[in-house]
PDB file of C-alpha atoms in Angstrom:
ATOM      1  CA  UNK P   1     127.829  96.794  51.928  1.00  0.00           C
ATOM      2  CA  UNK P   2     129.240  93.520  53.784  1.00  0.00           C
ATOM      3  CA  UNK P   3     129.583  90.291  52.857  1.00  0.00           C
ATOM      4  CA  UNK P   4     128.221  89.809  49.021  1.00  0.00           C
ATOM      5  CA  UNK P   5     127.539  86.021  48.780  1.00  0.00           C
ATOM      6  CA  UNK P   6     125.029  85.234  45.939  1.00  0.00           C
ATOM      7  CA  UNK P   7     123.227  82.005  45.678  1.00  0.00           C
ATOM      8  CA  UNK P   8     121.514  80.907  43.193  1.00  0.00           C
ATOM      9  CA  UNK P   9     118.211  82.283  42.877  1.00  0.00           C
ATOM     10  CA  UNK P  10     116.685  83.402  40.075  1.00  0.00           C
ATOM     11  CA  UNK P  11     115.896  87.100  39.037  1.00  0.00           C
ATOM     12  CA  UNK P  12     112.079  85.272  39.174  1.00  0.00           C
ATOM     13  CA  UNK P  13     112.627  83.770  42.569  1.00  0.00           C
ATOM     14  CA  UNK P  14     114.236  86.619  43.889  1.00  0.00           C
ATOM     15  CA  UNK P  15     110.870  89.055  42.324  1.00  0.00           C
ATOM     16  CA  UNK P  16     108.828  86.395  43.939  1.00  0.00           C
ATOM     17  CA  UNK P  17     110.534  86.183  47.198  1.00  0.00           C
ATOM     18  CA  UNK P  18     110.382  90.275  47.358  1.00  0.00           C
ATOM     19  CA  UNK P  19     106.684  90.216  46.807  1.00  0.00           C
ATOM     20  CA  UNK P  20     106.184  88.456  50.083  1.00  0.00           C
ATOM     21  CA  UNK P  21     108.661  90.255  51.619  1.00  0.00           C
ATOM     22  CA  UNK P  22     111.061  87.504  52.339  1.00  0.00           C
ATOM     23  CA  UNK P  23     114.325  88.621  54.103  1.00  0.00           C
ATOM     24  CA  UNK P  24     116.118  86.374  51.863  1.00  0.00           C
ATOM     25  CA  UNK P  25     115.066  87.003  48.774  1.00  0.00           C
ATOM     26  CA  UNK P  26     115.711  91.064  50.034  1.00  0.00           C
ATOM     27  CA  UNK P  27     119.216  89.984  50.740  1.00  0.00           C
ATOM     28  CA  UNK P  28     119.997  88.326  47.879  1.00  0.00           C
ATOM     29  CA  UNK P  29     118.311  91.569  45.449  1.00  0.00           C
ATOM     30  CA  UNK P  30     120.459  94.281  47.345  1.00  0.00           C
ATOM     31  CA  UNK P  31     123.537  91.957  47.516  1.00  0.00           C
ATOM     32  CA  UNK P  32     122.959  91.174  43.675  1.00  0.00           C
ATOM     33  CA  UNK P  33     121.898  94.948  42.105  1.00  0.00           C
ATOM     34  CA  UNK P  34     123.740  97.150  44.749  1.00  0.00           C
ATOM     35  CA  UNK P  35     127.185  97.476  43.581  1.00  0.00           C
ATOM     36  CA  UNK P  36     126.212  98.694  40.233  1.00  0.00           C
ATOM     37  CA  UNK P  37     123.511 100.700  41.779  1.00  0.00           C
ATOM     38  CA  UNK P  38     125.807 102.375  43.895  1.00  0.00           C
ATOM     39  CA  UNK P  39     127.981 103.631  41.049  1.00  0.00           C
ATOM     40  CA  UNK P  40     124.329 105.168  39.424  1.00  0.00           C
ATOM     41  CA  UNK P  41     124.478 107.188  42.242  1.00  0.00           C
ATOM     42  CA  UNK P  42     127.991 107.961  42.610  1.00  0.00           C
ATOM     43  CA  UNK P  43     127.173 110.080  39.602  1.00  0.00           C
ATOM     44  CA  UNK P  44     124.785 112.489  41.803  1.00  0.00           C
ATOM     45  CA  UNK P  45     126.271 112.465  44.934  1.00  0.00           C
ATOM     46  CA  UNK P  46     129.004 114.768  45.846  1.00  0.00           C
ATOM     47  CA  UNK P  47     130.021 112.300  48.448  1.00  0.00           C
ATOM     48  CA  UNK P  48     130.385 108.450  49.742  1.00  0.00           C
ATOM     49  CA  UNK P  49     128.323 109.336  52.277  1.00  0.00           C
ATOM     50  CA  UNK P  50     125.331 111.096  50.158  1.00  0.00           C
ATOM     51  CA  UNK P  51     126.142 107.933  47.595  1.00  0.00           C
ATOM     52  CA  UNK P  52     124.898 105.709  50.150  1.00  0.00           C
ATOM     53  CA  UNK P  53     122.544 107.664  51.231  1.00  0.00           C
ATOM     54  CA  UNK P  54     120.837 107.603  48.064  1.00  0.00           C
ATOM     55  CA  UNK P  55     121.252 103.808  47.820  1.00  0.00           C
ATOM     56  CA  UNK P  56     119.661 102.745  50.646  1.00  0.00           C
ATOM     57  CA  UNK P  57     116.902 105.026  50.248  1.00  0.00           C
ATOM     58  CA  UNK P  58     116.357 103.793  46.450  1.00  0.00           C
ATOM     59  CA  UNK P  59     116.457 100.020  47.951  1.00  0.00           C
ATOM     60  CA  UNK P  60     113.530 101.106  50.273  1.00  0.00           C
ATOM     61  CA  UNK P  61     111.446 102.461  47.488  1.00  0.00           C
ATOM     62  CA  UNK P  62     112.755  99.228  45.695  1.00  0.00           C
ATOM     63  CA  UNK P  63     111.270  97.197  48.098  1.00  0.00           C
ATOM     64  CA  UNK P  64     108.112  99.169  48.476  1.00  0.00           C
ATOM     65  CA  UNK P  65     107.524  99.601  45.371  1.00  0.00           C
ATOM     66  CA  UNK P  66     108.096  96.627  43.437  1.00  0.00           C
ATOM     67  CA  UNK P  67     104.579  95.218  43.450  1.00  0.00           C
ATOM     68  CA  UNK P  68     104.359  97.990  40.651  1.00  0.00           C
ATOM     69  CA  UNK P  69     106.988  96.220  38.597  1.00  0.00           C
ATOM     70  CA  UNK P  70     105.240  94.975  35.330  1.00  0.00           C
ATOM     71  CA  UNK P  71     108.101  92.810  33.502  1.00  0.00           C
ATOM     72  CA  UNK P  72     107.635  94.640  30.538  1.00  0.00           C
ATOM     73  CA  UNK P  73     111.399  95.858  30.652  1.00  0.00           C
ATOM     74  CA  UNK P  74     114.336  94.742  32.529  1.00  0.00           C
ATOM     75  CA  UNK P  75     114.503  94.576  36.267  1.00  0.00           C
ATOM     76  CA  UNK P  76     117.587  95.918  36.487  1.00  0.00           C
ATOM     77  CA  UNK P  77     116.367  98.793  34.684  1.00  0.00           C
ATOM     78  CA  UNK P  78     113.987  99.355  36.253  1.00  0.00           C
ATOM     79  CA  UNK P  79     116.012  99.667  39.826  1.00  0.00           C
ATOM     80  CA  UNK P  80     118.190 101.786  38.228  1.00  0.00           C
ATOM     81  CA  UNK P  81     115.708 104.149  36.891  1.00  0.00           C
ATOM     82  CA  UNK P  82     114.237 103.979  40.768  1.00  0.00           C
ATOM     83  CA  UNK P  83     118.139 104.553  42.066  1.00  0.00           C
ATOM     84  CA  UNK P  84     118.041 107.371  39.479  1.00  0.00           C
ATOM     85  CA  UNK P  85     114.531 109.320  40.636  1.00  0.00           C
ATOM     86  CA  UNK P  86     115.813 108.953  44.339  1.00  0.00           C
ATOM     87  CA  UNK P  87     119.121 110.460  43.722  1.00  0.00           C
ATOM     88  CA  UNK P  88     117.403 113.536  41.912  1.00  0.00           C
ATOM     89  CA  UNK P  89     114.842 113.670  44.709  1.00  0.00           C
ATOM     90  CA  UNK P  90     117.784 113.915  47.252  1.00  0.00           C
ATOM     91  CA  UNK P  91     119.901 116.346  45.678  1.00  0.00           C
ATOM     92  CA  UNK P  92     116.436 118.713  45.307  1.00  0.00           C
ATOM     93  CA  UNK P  93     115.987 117.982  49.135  1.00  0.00           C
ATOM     94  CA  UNK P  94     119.197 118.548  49.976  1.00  0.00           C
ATOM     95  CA  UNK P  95     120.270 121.517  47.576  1.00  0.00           C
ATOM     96  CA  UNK P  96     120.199 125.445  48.903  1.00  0.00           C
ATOM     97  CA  UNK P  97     116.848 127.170  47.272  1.00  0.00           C
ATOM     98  CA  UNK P  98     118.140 129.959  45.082  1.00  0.00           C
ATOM     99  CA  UNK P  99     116.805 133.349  45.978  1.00  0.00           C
ATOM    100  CA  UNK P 100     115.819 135.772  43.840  1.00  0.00           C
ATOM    101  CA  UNK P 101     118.472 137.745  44.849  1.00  0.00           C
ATOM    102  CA  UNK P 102     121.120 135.741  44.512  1.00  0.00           C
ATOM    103  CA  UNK P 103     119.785 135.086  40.710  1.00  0.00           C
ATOM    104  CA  UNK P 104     119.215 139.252  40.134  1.00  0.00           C
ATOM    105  CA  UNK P 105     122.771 139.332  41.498  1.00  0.00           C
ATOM    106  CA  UNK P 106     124.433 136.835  39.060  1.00  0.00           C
ATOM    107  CA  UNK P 107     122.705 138.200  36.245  1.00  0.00           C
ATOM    108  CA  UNK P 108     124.238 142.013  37.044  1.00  0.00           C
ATOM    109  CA  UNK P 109     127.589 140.423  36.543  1.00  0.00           C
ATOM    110  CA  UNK P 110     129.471 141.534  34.105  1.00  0.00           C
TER     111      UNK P 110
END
């Protein structure tokens, strides 16, 4: 994660800054959301590595996506249900598919 050095932008400044992709205004969103976001997906991961993983791949649909952001809710929500979505997407992605007979065989257990 680095150096976390806030300044003091606003969440509105920071939104606004993000919308025309400034580098700063990136900076200063990831630096401010990214600890907490990490712990959303310390919850998923099975690792630190698949933890950030998940992080920086939520924090490019962040950033992608947040023209789509409506303020009609918070904005940290809103990451977080983003950080959330990606973390399910990579365990799918990343989980063994289950065969059908591997599932036949756990159901003839005893």
């Amino acid at each position: 994660m680095g150096n976390l050095q806030f300044t003091c932008m606003t969440e509105q400044s920071i939104l606004a800054g993000c919308l025309k992709n400034d580098p700063v205004a990136q900076r200063e969103l990831y630096n401010r959301y990214s600890p907490k976001m990490l712990s959303v997906c310390y919850r998923f991961a099975q690792n630190r590595d698949d933890a950030e993983d998940m992080l920086q791949e939520g924090f490019i649909r962040v950033f992608t996506q947040i023209g789509s952001f409506r303020n009609s809710g918070s904005f940290e929500g809103w990451i977080r249900r983003i950080m959330v979505n990606t973390a399910i997407d990579h365990i799918r992605r990343n989980s063994a598919p289950v065969t059908q007979m591997a599932v036949a065989h756990e159901l003839a257990r005893p």
